[in-house]
Tab-separated table of C-alpha atoms and ligand atoms in Angstrom:
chain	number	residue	atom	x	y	z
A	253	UNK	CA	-3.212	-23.384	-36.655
A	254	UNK	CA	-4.355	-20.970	-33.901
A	255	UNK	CA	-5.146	-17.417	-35.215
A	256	UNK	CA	-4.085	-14.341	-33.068
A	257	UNK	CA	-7.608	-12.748	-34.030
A	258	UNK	CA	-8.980	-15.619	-31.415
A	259	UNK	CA	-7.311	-13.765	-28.330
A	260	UNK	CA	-8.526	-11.092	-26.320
A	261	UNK	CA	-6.335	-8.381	-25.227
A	262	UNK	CA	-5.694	-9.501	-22.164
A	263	UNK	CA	-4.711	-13.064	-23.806
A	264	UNK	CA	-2.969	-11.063	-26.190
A	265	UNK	CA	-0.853	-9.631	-23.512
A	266	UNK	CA	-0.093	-12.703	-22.337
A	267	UNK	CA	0.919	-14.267	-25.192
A	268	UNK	CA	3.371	-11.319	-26.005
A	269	UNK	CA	4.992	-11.590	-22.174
A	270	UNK	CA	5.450	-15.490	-22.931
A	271	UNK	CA	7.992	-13.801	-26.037
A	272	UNK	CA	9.641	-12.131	-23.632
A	273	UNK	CA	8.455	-8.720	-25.115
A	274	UNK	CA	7.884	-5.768	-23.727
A	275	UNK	CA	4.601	-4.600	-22.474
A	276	UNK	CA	3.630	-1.484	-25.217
A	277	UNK	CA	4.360	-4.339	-27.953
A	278	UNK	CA	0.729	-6.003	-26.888
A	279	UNK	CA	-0.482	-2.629	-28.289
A	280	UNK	CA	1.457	-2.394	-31.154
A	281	UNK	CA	0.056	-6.031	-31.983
A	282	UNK	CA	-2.742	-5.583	-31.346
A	283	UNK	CA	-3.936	-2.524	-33.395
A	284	UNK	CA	-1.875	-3.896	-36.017
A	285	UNK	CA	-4.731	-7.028	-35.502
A	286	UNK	CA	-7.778	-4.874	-35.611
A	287	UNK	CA	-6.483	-2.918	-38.812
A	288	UNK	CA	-6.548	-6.496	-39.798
A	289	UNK	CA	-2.934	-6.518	-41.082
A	290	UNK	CA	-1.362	-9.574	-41.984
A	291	UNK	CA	2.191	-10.592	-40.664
A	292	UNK	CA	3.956	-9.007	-43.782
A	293	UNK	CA	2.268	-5.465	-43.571
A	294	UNK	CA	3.163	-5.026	-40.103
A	295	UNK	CA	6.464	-2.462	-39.774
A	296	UNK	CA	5.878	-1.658	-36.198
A	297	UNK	CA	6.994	-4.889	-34.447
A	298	UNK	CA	10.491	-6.214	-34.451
A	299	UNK	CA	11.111	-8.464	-38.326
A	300	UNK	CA	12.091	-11.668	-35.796
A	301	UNK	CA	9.243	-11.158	-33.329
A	302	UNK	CA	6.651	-11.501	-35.952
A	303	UNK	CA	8.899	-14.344	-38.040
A	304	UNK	CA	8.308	-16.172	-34.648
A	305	UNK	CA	4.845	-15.803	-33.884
A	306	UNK	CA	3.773	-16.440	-37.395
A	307	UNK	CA	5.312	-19.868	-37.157
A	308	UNK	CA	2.462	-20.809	-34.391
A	309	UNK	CA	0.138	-18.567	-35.506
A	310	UNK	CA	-2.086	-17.501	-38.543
A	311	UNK	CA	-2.568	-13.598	-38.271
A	312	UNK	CA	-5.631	-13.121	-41.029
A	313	UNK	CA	-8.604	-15.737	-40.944
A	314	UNK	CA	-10.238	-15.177	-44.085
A	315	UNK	CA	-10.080	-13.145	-47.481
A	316	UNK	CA	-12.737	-11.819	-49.582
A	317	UNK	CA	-13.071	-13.972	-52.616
A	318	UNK	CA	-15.887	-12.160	-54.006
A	319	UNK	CA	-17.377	-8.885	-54.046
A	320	UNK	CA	-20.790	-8.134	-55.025
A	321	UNK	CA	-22.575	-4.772	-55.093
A	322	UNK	CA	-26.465	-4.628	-55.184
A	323	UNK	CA	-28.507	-1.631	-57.310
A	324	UNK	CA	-29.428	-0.646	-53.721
A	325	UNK	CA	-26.093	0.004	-52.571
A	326	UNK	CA	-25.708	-3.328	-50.532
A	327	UNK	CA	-22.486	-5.503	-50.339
A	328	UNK	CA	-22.214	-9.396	-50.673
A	329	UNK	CA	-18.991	-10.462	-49.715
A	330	UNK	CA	-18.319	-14.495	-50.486
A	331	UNK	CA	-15.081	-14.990	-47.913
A	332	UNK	CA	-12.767	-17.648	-47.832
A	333	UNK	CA	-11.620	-19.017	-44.755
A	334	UNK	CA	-7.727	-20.650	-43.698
A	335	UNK	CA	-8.994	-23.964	-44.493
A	336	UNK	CA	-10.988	-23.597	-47.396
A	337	UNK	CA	-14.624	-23.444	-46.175
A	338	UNK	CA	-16.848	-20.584	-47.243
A	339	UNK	CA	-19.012	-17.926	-45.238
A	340	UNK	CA	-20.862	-15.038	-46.650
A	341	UNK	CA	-21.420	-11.506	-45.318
A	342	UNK	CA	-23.400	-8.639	-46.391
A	343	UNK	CA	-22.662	-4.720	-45.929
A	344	UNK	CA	-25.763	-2.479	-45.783
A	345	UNK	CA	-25.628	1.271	-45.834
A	346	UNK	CA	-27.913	3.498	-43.988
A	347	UNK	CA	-28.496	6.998	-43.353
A	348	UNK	CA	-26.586	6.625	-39.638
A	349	UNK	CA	-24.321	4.371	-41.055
A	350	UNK	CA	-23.335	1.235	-42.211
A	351	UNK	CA	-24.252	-2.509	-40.905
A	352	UNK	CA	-22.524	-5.338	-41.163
A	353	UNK	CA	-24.421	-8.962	-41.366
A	354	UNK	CA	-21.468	-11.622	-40.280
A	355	UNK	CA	-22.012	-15.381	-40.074
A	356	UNK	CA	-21.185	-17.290	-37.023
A	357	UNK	CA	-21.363	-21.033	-38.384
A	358	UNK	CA	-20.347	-23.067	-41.788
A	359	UNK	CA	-23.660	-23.701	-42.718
A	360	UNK	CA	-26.351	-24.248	-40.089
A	361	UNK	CA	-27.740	-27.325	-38.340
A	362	UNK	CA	-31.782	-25.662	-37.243
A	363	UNK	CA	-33.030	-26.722	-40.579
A	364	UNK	CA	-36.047	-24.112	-41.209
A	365	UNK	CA	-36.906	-24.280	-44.690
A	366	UNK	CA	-36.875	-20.779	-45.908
A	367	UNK	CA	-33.346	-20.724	-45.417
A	368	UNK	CA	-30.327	-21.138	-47.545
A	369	UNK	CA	-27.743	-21.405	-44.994
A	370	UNK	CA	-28.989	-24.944	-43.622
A	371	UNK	CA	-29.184	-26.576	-46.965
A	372	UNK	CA	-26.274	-28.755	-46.676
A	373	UNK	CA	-26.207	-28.843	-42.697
A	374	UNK	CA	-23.655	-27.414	-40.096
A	375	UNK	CA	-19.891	-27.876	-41.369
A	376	UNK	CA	-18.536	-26.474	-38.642
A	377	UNK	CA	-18.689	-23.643	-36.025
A	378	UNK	CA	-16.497	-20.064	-36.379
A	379	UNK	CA	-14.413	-19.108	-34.375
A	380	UNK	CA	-14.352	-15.923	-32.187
A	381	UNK	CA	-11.748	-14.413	-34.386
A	382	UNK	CA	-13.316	-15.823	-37.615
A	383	UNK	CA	-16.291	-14.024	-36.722
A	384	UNK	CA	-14.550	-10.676	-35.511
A	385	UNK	CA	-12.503	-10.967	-39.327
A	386	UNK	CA	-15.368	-10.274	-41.249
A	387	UNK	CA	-16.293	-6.991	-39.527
A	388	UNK	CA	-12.147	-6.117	-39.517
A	389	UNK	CA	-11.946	-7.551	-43.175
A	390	UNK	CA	-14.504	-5.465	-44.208
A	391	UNK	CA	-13.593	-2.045	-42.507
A	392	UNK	CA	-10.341	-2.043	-44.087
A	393	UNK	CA	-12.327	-2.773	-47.293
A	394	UNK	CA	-13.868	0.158	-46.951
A	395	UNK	CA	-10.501	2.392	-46.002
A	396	UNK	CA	-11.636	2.445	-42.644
A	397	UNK	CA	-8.990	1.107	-39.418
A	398	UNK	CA	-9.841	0.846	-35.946
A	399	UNK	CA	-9.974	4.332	-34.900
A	400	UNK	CA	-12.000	5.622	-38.014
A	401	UNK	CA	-14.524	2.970	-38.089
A	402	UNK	CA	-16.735	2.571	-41.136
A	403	UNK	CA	-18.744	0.069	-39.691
A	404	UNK	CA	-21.517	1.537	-37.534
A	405	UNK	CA	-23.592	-1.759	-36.324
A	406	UNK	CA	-23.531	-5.615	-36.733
A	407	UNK	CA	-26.283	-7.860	-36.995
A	408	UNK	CA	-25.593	-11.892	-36.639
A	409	UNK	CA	-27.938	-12.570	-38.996
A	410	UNK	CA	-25.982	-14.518	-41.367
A	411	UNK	CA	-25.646	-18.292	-41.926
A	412	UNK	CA	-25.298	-20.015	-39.004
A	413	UNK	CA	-27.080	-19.999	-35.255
A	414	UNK	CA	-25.319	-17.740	-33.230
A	415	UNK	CA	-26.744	-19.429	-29.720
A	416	UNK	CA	-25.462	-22.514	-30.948
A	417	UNK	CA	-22.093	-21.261	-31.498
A	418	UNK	CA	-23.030	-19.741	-27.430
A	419	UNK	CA	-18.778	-19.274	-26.409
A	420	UNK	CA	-17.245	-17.890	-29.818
A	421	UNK	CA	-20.399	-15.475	-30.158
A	422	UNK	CA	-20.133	-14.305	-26.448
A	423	UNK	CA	-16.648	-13.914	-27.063
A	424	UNK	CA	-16.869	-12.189	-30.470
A	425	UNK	CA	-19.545	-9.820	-28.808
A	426	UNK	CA	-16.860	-8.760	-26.376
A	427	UNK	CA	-14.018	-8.596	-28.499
A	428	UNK	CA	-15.736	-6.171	-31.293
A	429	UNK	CA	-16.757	-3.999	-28.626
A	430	UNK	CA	-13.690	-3.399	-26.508
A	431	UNK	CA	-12.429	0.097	-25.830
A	432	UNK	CA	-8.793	-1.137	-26.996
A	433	UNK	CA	-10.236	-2.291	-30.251
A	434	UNK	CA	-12.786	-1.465	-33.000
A	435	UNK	CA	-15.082	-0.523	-30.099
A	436	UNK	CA	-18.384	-1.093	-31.496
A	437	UNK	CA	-21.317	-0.197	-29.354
A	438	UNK	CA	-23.003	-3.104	-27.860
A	439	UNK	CA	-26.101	-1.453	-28.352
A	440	UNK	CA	-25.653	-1.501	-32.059
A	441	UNK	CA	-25.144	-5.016	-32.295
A	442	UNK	CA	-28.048	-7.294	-32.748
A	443	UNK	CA	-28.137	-11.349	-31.629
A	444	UNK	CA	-30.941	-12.884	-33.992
A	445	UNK	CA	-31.981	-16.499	-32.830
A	446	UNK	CA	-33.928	-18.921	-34.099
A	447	UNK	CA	-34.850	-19.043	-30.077
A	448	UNK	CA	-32.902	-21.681	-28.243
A	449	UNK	CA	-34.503	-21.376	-24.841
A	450	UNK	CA	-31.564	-22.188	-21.999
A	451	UNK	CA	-29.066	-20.199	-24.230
A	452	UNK	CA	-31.468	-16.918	-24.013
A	453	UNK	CA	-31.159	-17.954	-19.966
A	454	UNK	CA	-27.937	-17.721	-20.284
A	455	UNK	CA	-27.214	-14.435	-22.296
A	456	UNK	CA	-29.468	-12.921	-20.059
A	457	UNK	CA	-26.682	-12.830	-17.075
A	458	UNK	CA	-23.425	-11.975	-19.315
A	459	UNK	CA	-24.210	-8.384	-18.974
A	460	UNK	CA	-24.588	-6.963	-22.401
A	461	UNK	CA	-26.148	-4.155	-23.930
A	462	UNK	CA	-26.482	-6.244	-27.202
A	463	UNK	CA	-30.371	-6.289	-28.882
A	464	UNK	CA	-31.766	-9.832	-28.834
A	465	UNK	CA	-33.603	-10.854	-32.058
A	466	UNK	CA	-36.133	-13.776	-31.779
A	467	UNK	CA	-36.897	-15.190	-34.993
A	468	UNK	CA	-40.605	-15.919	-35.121
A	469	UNK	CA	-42.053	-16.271	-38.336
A	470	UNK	CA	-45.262	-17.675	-37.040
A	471	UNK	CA	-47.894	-16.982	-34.230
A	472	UNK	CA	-48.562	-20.307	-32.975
A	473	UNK	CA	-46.686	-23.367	-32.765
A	474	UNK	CA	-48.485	-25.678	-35.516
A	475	UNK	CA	-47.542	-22.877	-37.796
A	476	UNK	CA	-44.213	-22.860	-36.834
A	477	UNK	CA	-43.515	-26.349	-36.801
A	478	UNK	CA	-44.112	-25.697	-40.853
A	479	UNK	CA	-41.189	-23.994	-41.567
A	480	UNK	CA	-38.793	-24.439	-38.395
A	481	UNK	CA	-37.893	-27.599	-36.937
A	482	UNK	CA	-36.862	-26.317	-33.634
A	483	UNK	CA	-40.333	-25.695	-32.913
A	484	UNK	CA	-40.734	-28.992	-32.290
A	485	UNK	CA	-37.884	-29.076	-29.228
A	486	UNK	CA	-38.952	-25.410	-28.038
A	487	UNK	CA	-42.765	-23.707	-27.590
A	488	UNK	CA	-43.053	-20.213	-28.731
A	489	UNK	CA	-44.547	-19.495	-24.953
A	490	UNK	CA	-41.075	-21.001	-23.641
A	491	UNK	CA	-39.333	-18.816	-26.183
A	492	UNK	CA	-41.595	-15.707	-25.279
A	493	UNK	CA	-41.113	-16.102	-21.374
A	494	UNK	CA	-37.166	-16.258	-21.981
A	495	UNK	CA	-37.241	-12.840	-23.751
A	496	UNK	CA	-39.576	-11.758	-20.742
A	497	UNK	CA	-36.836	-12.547	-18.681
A	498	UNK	CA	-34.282	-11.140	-20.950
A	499	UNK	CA	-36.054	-7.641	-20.656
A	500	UNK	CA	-36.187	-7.840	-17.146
A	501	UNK	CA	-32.509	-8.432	-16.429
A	502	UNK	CA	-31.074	-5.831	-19.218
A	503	UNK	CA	-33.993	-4.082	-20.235
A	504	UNK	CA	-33.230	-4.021	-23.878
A	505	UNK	CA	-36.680	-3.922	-25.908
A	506	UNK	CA	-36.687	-7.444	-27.824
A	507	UNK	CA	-37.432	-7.418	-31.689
A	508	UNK	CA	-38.938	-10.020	-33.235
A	509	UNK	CA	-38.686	-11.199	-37.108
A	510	UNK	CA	-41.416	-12.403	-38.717
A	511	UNK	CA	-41.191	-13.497	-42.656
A	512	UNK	CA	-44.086	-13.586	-44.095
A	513	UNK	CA	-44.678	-16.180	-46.589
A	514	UNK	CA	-47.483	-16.539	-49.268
A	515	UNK	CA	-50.240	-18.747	-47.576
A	516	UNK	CA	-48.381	-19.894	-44.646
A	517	UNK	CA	-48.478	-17.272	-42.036
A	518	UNK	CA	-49.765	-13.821	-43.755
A	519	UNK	CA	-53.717	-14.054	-42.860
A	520	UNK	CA	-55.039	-11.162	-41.134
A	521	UNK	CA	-56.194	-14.067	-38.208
A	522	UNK	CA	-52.083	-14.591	-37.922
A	523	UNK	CA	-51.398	-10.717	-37.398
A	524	UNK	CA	-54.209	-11.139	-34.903
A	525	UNK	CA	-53.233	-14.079	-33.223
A	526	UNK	CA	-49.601	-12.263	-32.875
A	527	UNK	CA	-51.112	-9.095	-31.363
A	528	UNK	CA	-52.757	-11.448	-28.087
A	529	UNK	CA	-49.103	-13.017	-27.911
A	530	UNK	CA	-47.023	-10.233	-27.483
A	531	UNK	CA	-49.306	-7.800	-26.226
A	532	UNK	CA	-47.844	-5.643	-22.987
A	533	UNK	CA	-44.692	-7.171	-24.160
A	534	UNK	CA	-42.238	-4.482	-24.843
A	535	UNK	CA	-41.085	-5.021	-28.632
A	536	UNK	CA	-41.001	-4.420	-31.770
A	537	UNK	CA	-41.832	-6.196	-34.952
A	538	UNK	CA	-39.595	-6.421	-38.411
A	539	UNK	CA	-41.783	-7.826	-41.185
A	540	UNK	CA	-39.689	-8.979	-44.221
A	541	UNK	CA	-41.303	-10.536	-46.989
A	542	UNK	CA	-39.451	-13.858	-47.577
A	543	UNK	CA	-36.313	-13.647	-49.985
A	544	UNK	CA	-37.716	-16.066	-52.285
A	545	UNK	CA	-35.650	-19.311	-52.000
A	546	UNK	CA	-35.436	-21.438	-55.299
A	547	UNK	CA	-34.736	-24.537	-53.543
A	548	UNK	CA	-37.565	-24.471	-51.676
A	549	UNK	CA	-41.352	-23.960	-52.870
A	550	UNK	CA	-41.778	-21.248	-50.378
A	551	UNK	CA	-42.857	-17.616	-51.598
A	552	UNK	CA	-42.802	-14.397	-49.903
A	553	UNK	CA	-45.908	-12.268	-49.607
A	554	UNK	CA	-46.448	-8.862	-51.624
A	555	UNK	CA	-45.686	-5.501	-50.474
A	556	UNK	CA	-48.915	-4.350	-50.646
A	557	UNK	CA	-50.039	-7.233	-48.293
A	558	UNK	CA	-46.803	-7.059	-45.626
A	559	UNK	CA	-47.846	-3.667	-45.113
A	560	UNK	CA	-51.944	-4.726	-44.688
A	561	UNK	CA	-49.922	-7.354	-42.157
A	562	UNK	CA	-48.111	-4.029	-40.618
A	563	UNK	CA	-51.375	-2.258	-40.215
A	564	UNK	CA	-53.107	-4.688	-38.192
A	565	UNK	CA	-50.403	-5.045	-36.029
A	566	UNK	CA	-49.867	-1.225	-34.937
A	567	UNK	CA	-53.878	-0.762	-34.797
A	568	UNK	CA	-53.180	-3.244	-31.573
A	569	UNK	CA	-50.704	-1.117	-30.751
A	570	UNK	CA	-48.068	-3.412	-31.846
A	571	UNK	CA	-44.228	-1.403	-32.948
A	572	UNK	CA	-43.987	-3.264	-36.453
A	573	UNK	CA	-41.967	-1.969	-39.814
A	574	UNK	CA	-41.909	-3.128	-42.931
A	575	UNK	CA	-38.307	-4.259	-43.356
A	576	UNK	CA	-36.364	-3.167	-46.712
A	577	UNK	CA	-35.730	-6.124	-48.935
A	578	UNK	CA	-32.434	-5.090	-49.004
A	579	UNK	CA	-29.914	-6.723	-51.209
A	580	UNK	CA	-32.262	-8.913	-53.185
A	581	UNK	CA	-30.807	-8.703	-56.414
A	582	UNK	CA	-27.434	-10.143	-55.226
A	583	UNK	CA	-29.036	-12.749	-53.289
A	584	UNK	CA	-28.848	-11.232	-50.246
A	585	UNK	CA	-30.695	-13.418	-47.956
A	586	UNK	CA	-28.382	-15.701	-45.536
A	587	UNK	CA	-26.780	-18.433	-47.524
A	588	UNK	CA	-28.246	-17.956	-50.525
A	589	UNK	CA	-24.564	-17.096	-52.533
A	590	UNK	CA	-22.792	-19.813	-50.787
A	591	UNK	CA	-25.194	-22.132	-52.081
A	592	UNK	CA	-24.618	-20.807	-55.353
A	593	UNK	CA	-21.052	-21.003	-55.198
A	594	UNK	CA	-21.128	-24.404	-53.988
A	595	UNK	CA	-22.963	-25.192	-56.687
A	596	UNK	CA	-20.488	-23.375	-59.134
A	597	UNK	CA	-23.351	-21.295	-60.311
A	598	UNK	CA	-20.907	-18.140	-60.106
B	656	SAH	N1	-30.099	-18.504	-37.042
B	656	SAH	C1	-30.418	-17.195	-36.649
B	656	SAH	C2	-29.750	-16.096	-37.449
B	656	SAH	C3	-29.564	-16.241	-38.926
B	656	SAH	S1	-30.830	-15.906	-40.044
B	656	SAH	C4	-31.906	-16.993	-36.619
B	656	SAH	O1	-32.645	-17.933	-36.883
B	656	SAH	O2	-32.365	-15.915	-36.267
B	656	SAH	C5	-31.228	-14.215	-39.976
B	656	SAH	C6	-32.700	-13.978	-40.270
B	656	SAH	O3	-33.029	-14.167	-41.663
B	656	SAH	C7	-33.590	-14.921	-39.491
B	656	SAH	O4	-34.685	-14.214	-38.982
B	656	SAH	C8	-34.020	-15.896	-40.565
B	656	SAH	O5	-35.160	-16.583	-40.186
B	656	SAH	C9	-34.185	-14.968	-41.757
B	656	SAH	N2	-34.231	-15.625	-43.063
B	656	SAH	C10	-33.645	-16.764	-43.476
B	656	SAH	N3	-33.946	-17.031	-44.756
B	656	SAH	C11	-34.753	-16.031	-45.172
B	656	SAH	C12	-35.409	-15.737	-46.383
B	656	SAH	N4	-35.309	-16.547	-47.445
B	656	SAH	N5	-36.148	-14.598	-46.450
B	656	SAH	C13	-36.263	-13.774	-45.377
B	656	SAH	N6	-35.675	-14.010	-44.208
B	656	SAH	C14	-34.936	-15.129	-44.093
């Protein structure tokens, strides 16, 4: 069944003129959408108009099944989607604000082995409007509607590859940040990719203000090839000259993510080996020691050791930080409670 949270506005619009309905009724539809209101709370739209369009169309793509809250403060939110598949979401809450982490795939298909999300392979891709649900799901969670936001920033960070999910995402991207809408700032949304090399081409010209988030976790390819598969299909110089000519087309400052795990790519000759790659490159670093993932005999490095890793970096004049471990406790990195639920562990 097609969900109205799939259409734009302007499809919106057209949807409503097909009903034969006047033209201010697209608005009253549509805020009713982004206050993520399903067809029985809605009072502002004629009883039969609504009786009629929820007979084609689905008006809320998911529920939150579960709610978790982390001693930090952090939100794990287990959702359940119109046909029964699962995604995952975490809330994080800052001192400017709060972020949102939404998934844009069931389950992933890049296969890096520090990750929960690919464990069982790509179900299925989300759709625009499954994507835009979580961030709508959760504001009204949190009291919040369209107008009074309480969700600052996204991050597509959760299960799933967001560049190979390239139309929903771009989509999604536009939709949360319309003026008519939620209106998130593009600039406070950040694109994390595992760094699929003709899909960064292509980003590049859709004129956004979005961040774009490479995930590295290594400094050379052998390295790579360790953990993430797609380093076999992609070189990390292809990947690094995309993001050069990302910057140079929207001039957003690229960040890179780099896990460090025990043994595999935490040696002071790694930081060092990362310094000649991105030097004169303008970036930044986030160093997360890895979420430790029980499936998989991979272990993250110590504090005291990320920060060593940190360092080196800005003695080369490298922007690094030492990312929070946020949400730990609740299993807050991507996939990791879907896996558990699928495993009817909780
Ligand atoms: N597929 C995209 C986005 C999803 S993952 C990507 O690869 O970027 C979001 C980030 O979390 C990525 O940087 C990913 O590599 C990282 N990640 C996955 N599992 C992790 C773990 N166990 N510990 C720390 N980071 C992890």
């Amino acid at each position: 069944m097609l969900n109205l949270l799939d259409y734009n506005y302007e499809e919106l619009n057209n949807l409503v003129m097909s009903y034969k309905e006047p033209k201010y009724r697209t608005n009253q539809l549509y805020s009713a959408l982004q206050n993520y209101k399903n067809a029985e709370e809605i009072s502002n739209l004629p009883k039969n108009f609504v009786a009629n369009l929820k007979e084609k169309y689905s008006f809320c793509p998911l529920t939150i099944i579960k709610k978790q809250t982390g001693k930090d403060g952090t939100l794990k939110f287990l959702y359940k989607l119109n046909d029964g598949n699962i995604i995952e979401g975490v809330l994080m809450s800052y001192k400017y604000g709060n972020t949102i982490c939404v998934s844009t795939q069931v389950g992933c298909r890049m296969g890096c082995k520090f990750c929960a999300s690919t464990l069982n392979g790509l179900v299925r891709n989300l759709t625009s409007g499954e994507i835009l649900a979580q961030v709508l799901c959760v504001n009204k969670e949190l009291g919040g509607t369209y107008q009074d936001r309480k969700i600052t920033n996204i991050v597509l960070m959760g299960s799933g590859e967001p560049l190979d999910n390239y139309d929903n995402v771009v989509k999604f991207i536009k939709m949360v940040s319309c003026d008519k809408g939620i209106n998130i700032s593009q600039r406070n949304i950040s694109l994390s990719t595992c760094g699929l090399v003709e899909k960064i081409d292509q980003l590049k010209d859709e004129n956004l203000q979005i961040t774009l988030t490479i995930s590295l976790h290594a400094p050379n390819d052998d390295i790579r090839k360790q953990t993430m598969p797609i380093a076999n299909k992609y070189k990390i110089k292809d990947i690094i000259d995309a993001t050069k000519r990302y910057f140079n087309k929207t001039k957003r400052r690229i960040v890179f993510e780099y896990a460090l795990i025990e043994n595999v790519n935490d040696s002071f000759e790694c930081a060092d080996e990362l310094c000649t790659l991105l030097k004169g490159l303008s970036c930044h670093v986030n160093l997360i020691p890895l979420n430790d993932v029980k499936e998989r005999s991979l272990r993250g490095t110590t504090r005291k050791r990320a920060y060593a890793f940190m360092d080196r970096l800005l003695s080369n004049n490298i922007s690094a930080t030492v990312r929070r471990t946020m949400g730990e406790d609740i299993d807050g990195a991507c996939g990791q409670l879907r896996a558990k639920y699928l495993n009817n562990n909780i």
